[in-house]
Coordinates of C-alpha atoms in Angstrom, one line a residue:
M1 CA 11.5 5.7 -15.6
T2 CA 12.3 2.3 -17.6
E3 CA 10.7 -0.9 -17.7
E4 CA 12.5 -4.4 -18.0
K5 CA 11.9 -6.4 -21.1
L6 CA 10.4 -9.8 -19.5
Q7 CA 9.8 -12.8 -21.2
L8 CA 6.2 -13.6 -21.3
T9 CA 4.6 -17.1 -22.0
S10 CA 2.4 -16.5 -25.0
E11 CA -0.1 -19.4 -24.9
W12 CA -3.0 -19.7 -22.5
D13 CA -1.4 -21.5 -19.2
K14 CA -4.4 -20.7 -16.9
T15 CA -5.9 -23.1 -14.5
F16 CA -9.4 -22.0 -16.0
P17 CA -10.8 -22.1 -19.2
Q18 CA -10.9 -19.0 -21.5
S19 CA -13.6 -16.8 -22.0
D20 CA -15.1 -16.0 -25.2
A21 CA -16.5 -13.1 -23.7
V22 CA -13.4 -11.3 -22.8
D23 CA -10.2 -10.3 -24.9
H24 CA -7.1 -11.5 -23.0
T25 CA -3.5 -9.7 -23.5
K26 CA -0.2 -9.4 -21.8
V27 CA 0.5 -6.1 -20.3
T28 CA 3.4 -4.7 -18.2
F29 CA 3.8 -1.8 -15.5
H30 CA 6.5 -1.0 -13.2
N31 CA 6.6 -0.1 -9.7
R32 CA 8.2 3.0 -7.8
Y33 CA 11.3 0.4 -7.2
G34 CA 12.1 -0.2 -10.7
I35 CA 10.6 -3.8 -10.4
T36 CA 8.6 -4.6 -13.8
L37 CA 5.6 -6.5 -12.9
A38 CA 3.7 -8.8 -15.7
A39 CA -0.1 -8.8 -15.7
D40 CA -3.2 -10.4 -17.7
L41 CA -5.4 -7.9 -19.0
Y42 CA -8.7 -8.4 -19.5
Q43 CA -11.2 -6.2 -21.7
P44 CA -15.1 -7.0 -22.2
R45 CA -16.1 -7.5 -25.6
R46 CA -19.2 -6.1 -25.4
A47 CA -17.7 -2.8 -24.1
A48 CA -19.3 0.2 -26.4
A49 CA -16.3 1.7 -28.3
N50 CA -14.3 4.5 -26.7
A51 CA -15.7 3.8 -23.4
R52 CA -13.7 4.5 -20.4
L53 CA -14.8 1.5 -18.2
A54 CA -14.3 1.1 -14.5
A55 CA -11.2 -1.1 -13.5
I56 CA -10.2 -3.7 -11.1
A57 CA -6.6 -5.0 -10.0
V58 CA -6.5 -8.8 -8.5
C59 CA -3.7 -10.3 -6.8
G60 CA -2.9 -13.6 -4.4
P61 CA -3.3 -15.5 -2.9
F62 CA 0.0 -15.4 -1.2
G63 CA 2.3 -17.8 -3.2
A64 CA 0.1 -18.2 -6.2
V65 CA 0.4 -16.8 -9.6
K66 CA -1.9 -14.8 -11.8
E67 CA -2.5 -17.8 -13.7
Q68 CA -4.4 -19.5 -10.8
C69 CA -7.2 -17.8 -9.0
S70 CA -6.9 -13.9 -9.5
G71 CA -7.0 -14.7 -13.3
L72 CA -10.1 -16.4 -12.8
Y73 CA -11.5 -13.3 -10.5
A74 CA -10.2 -10.6 -13.2
Q75 CA -11.5 -12.4 -16.3
T76 CA -15.1 -13.2 -14.3
L77 CA -15.6 -9.6 -13.8
A78 CA -14.4 -8.6 -17.0
E79 CA -17.2 -10.9 -18.3
R80 CA -19.4 -8.3 -15.9
G81 CA -18.7 -5.2 -17.9
F82 CA -15.2 -4.1 -16.0
L83 CA -11.5 -3.6 -17.2
T84 CA -9.4 -6.0 -14.8
I85 CA -5.9 -6.8 -14.6
A86 CA -4.3 -10.1 -12.6
F87 CA -0.8 -9.4 -11.8
D88 CA 2.2 -11.3 -10.6
P89 CA 4.0 -9.6 -7.3
S90 CA 7.8 -8.3 -7.4
Y91 CA 10.0 -11.3 -7.2
T92 CA 7.6 -13.9 -8.6
G93 CA 6.1 -15.6 -11.8
E94 CA 6.6 -13.9 -14.7
S95 CA 7.4 -10.4 -12.8
G96 CA 10.7 -8.7 -12.4
G97 CA 13.1 -8.7 -9.1
E98 CA 16.0 -10.4 -8.1
P99 CA 17.0 -12.3 -6.2
R100 CA 13.6 -14.7 -6.8
Y101 CA 11.1 -15.5 -4.4
M102 CA 11.0 -12.6 -1.7
A103 CA 8.0 -10.8 -0.1
S104 CA 7.6 -7.4 1.7
P105 CA 5.0 -5.7 3.4
D106 CA 6.2 -2.2 2.0
I107 CA 6.8 -3.5 -1.7
N108 CA 4.0 -6.0 -1.9
T109 CA 1.5 -2.8 -1.0
E110 CA 3.7 -1.0 -3.6
D111 CA 2.7 -3.5 -6.2
F112 CA -1.0 -2.7 -5.9
L113 CA -0.6 0.7 -6.0
A114 CA 1.6 0.3 -9.3
A115 CA -1.4 -1.3 -10.6
I116 CA -3.4 2.0 -10.1
D117 CA -0.9 4.0 -11.5
Y118 CA -1.3 1.6 -14.6
L119 CA -4.8 1.5 -14.8
S120 CA -5.4 5.1 -14.2
C121 CA -3.0 6.0 -17.4
R122 CA -5.1 4.1 -19.6
D123 CA -7.5 5.9 -22.2
D124 CA -10.1 3.1 -21.7
V125 CA -10.1 3.8 -18.0
D126 CA -12.0 6.0 -15.9
A127 CA -9.5 7.0 -13.3
K128 CA -11.9 8.0 -10.9
R129 CA -13.6 4.4 -10.8
V130 CA -10.8 2.0 -9.9
G131 CA -10.7 -0.9 -7.4
I132 CA -8.8 -3.8 -6.4
I133 CA -9.2 -7.1 -5.1
G134 CA -6.9 -9.1 -2.9
I135 CA -7.0 -13.1 -2.5
C136 CA -5.9 -14.9 0.9
G137 CA -2.7 -12.5 2.0
W138 CA -3.2 -10.3 -0.5
G139 CA -6.3 -9.6 1.3
G140 CA -4.6 -7.7 4.0
L141 CA -2.1 -6.4 1.6
A142 CA -5.3 -4.7 -0.1
I143 CA -6.5 -3.3 2.7
N144 CA -2.8 -1.8 3.6
A145 CA -2.7 -0.5 0.2
A146 CA -6.5 1.1 0.1
A147 CA -5.2 2.9 3.6
L148 CA -2.5 4.4 1.8
D149 CA -4.1 5.2 -1.4
P150 CA -7.2 7.2 -1.7
R151 CA -7.5 6.6 -5.9
I152 CA -8.8 3.1 -4.7
K153 CA -12.5 3.5 -4.6
A154 CA -13.5 0.2 -3.6
T155 CA -11.6 -3.0 -2.1
V156 CA -12.4 -6.5 -1.9
A157 CA -10.7 -8.8 0.6
S158 CA -11.3 -12.1 -0.3
T159 CA -10.6 -15.4 2.1
M160 CA -8.3 -13.1 3.8
Y161 CA -5.0 -13.3 5.5
D162 CA -3.2 -11.0 7.7
M163 CA 0.2 -11.7 6.9
S164 CA 2.1 -9.7 9.9
R165 CA -0.4 -11.2 12.3
V166 CA 0.0 -14.8 11.2
S167 CA 4.0 -14.3 10.8
A168 CA 4.0 -12.6 14.3
K169 CA 1.6 -14.8 16.2
G170 CA 1.2 -18.0 14.5
Y171 CA -2.2 -19.6 13.7
F172 CA -5.3 -18.7 15.6
D173 CA -2.4 -16.8 17.4
E174 CA -1.1 -19.7 19.4
A175 CA 2.2 -18.4 19.2
D176 CA 1.3 -14.9 20.7
S177 CA 4.3 -14.3 23.1
P178 CA 8.0 -12.7 22.6
E179 CA 9.2 -15.8 23.6
A180 CA 7.7 -17.8 20.5
R181 CA 8.5 -14.4 18.4
N182 CA 12.0 -14.7 19.3
S183 CA 12.7 -18.2 18.7
S184 CA 11.4 -17.3 15.1
R185 CA 13.6 -14.4 14.7
R186 CA 16.6 -16.2 16.1
A187 CA 15.8 -19.2 13.5
L188 CA 15.3 -16.6 10.5
A189 CA 18.5 -14.7 11.5
A190 CA 20.4 -18.1 11.1
Q191 CA 19.0 -18.7 7.9
R192 CA 20.3 -15.5 7.0
T193 CA 23.8 -16.3 7.7
S194 CA 23.7 -19.7 6.1
D195 CA 22.5 -18.2 3.0
Y196 CA 25.0 -15.6 3.0
A197 CA 27.9 -18.3 3.6
A198 CA 26.1 -20.5 1.0
G199 CA 25.8 -17.6 -1.9
T200 CA 22.4 -18.9 -2.5
Y201 CA 18.8 -19.1 -0.8
E202 CA 17.4 -22.0 0.8
R203 CA 13.8 -22.5 -0.3
A204 CA 11.1 -23.1 2.4
G205 CA 9.0 -25.3 0.2
G206 CA 5.5 -25.0 -0.5
V207 CA 2.4 -27.3 0.3
V208 CA 3.5 -30.4 1.9
D209 CA 3.6 -33.0 -0.8
P210 CA 3.1 -36.3 0.0
L211 CA 0.3 -35.3 2.3
P212 CA 1.0 -36.6 5.7
E213 CA -1.7 -38.6 7.2
D214 CA -1.9 -36.3 10.4
A215 CA -2.1 -33.2 8.4
P216 CA -4.5 -30.4 9.6
W217 CA -7.9 -30.2 7.7
F218 CA -6.7 -26.7 6.3
V219 CA -3.3 -28.4 5.1
R220 CA -5.7 -30.8 3.2
D221 CA -7.7 -28.0 1.7
Y222 CA -4.6 -26.1 0.3
Y223 CA -3.3 -29.3 -1.3
A224 CA -6.6 -30.2 -3.4
Y225 CA -6.0 -26.7 -4.6
Y226 CA -2.4 -26.4 -5.3
K227 CA -1.1 -29.9 -5.7
T228 CA -3.8 -31.4 -7.8
P229 CA -4.8 -30.7 -11.4
R230 CA -7.4 -28.5 -10.1
G231 CA -5.0 -25.6 -9.2
Y232 CA -1.4 -26.9 -9.8
H233 CA 0.7 -24.4 -12.0
P234 CA 4.6 -24.7 -12.6
R235 CA 5.3 -21.2 -11.6
S236 CA 2.9 -21.1 -8.7
L237 CA 5.8 -21.2 -5.0
N238 CA 2.7 -22.8 -3.1
S239 CA 2.3 -25.7 -5.9
N240 CA 6.4 -26.0 -6.0
D241 CA 9.3 -25.4 -3.7
G242 CA 7.9 -22.1 -2.0
W243 CA 9.4 -18.9 -0.8
N244 CA 13.1 -18.5 0.1
A245 CA 13.1 -19.6 3.8
I246 CA 13.8 -15.6 4.7
G247 CA 11.5 -14.7 2.2
T248 CA 8.8 -13.3 4.2
Q249 CA 10.9 -12.3 7.2
S250 CA 9.6 -8.9 7.3
F251 CA 6.7 -9.7 8.0
L252 CA 7.1 -10.4 11.1
N253 CA 7.6 -6.8 12.4
Q254 CA 5.6 -4.9 10.2
P255 CA 1.8 -4.7 11.2
I256 CA -0.1 -4.3 7.7
L257 CA -3.5 -3.0 9.4
A258 CA -2.7 -0.5 11.6
Y259 CA -4.4 2.1 10.0
A260 CA -7.5 0.2 8.3
D261 CA -10.0 2.3 10.4
E262 CA -9.2 5.4 8.6
I263 CA -10.1 4.1 4.8
E264 CA -12.4 6.4 3.6
G265 CA -13.5 4.0 0.2
A266 CA -15.3 1.1 0.1
V267 CA -14.4 -2.3 1.2
M268 CA -16.1 -5.6 1.4
V269 CA -14.5 -8.5 3.5
L270 CA -15.6 -11.8 2.1
H271 CA -14.8 -14.9 3.6
G272 CA -16.0 -19.0 4.0
E273 CA -17.8 -19.2 7.1
A274 CA -15.9 -22.6 7.6
A275 CA -12.6 -21.2 6.8
H276 CA -10.0 -21.6 9.2
S277 CA -9.0 -18.0 8.3
C278 CA -12.1 -16.4 8.8
Y279 CA -11.1 -14.9 12.5
M280 CA -8.6 -12.9 10.6
G281 CA -11.3 -11.3 8.3
K282 CA -13.8 -10.9 11.0
D283 CA -11.0 -9.0 13.2
A284 CA -10.0 -7.1 10.0
F285 CA -13.6 -6.3 9.3
S286 CA -14.4 -5.1 13.2
R287 CA -11.5 -1.9 12.4
L288 CA -13.3 -0.8 9.5
K289 CA -15.3 2.3 9.9
G290 CA -18.0 4.0 7.8
D291 CA -21.0 2.6 6.4
N292 CA -19.7 1.7 3.2
K293 CA -18.1 -1.6 4.6
E294 CA -19.5 -5.1 4.7
L295 CA -18.5 -8.5 5.7
V296 CA -19.7 -11.1 3.3
L297 CA -19.5 -14.9 5.1
V298 CA -20.5 -18.0 2.6
P299 CA -22.3 -20.6 4.5
G300 CA -20.3 -23.9 4.5
A301 CA -17.3 -22.2 2.3
V302 CA -13.8 -23.2 3.7
H303 CA -10.6 -20.9 2.8
T304 CA -9.8 -22.5 -0.6
D305 CA -13.5 -22.6 -1.8
L306 CA -13.0 -18.8 -2.5
Y307 CA -10.1 -19.6 -4.9
D308 CA -12.4 -21.1 -7.3
G309 CA -15.7 -21.5 -6.1
G310 CA -14.4 -25.2 -4.6
G311 CA -16.8 -26.9 -7.1
K312 CA -19.8 -25.6 -5.0
N313 CA -20.1 -22.4 -6.7
A314 CA -19.1 -20.8 -3.4
I315 CA -17.9 -17.2 -4.6
P316 CA -20.8 -14.8 -4.7
W317 CA -19.9 -13.2 -8.0
D318 CA -23.2 -11.1 -8.0
K319 CA -22.3 -9.9 -4.9
I320 CA -19.1 -8.7 -5.7
Q321 CA -20.4 -7.1 -8.6
T322 CA -23.0 -5.1 -7.1
F323 CA -20.5 -3.6 -4.7
F324 CA -18.2 -2.8 -7.6
E325 CA -21.1 -1.3 -9.6
K326 CA -22.3 0.3 -7.0
H327 CA -18.9 2.2 -5.5
L328 CA -17.5 2.3 -8.8
Q329 CA -20.0 4.4 -10.4
Q330 CA -20.1 7.2 -12.5

């Protein structure tokens, strides 16, 4: 097994301030496809020497980078005593993988499992106490990873999207028909031909900019995060030119929550009660079984409020901490 030598930035370039209670370093690890992933490692300074800590891997949102809200989640939980990493998925951010800006339900689930590989082999981690957090589209992928890998003892799916569902059925399931799916398939097939002939990949565009006057309210929420100093980052696909137009094609045909009911580990589905995506979180939770599953709805919070608090302290950090302490206990 070998790893590509990645060019990682050395300066603090996050969308959130650096904590003086945490040590931060850059690390890399690889997945089973040979792609090298870049991550930020956060270690609590108050940890005892030679301690083997509970650890958490964080990723998302879909189209974001580790310098945005996944890093905020990781740093905040490191302040609360966990060893954490926030990583860029394959083909994005500072991680490896060519061609750039592609996504895959399989490879992106594998990215989470590779993070578990890495954490489990660290001397300062208790491999029996490892969990994950997936944000937005990575919330659904986190549930998929938890269904596949029993090493994951606790999972938080925050403000989650089921990327397969929204790809195949549209927002609010308004395009749930064979005719609509076949229309999408034809468009993607034509785009593949065009891309191959051109020898380059057409980008799909990130969050719309400038914002149309008739933009849906949830698009305005995305704009307020990704296109303003609140959350903009130069490596973020959502902040800039988006995925390749065919980059997320395989989600259209590959459900990711098929075995959610077989997850033995603990799962928290965390969502804003006013989020446009809340129906996906509630429906995912309805698939889960066992008394170690919980649904947490934040009153008044929209989808992006759970990215960074939304200026109203919308992220219930104490609940998340208590959940992981309970289910990653020694």
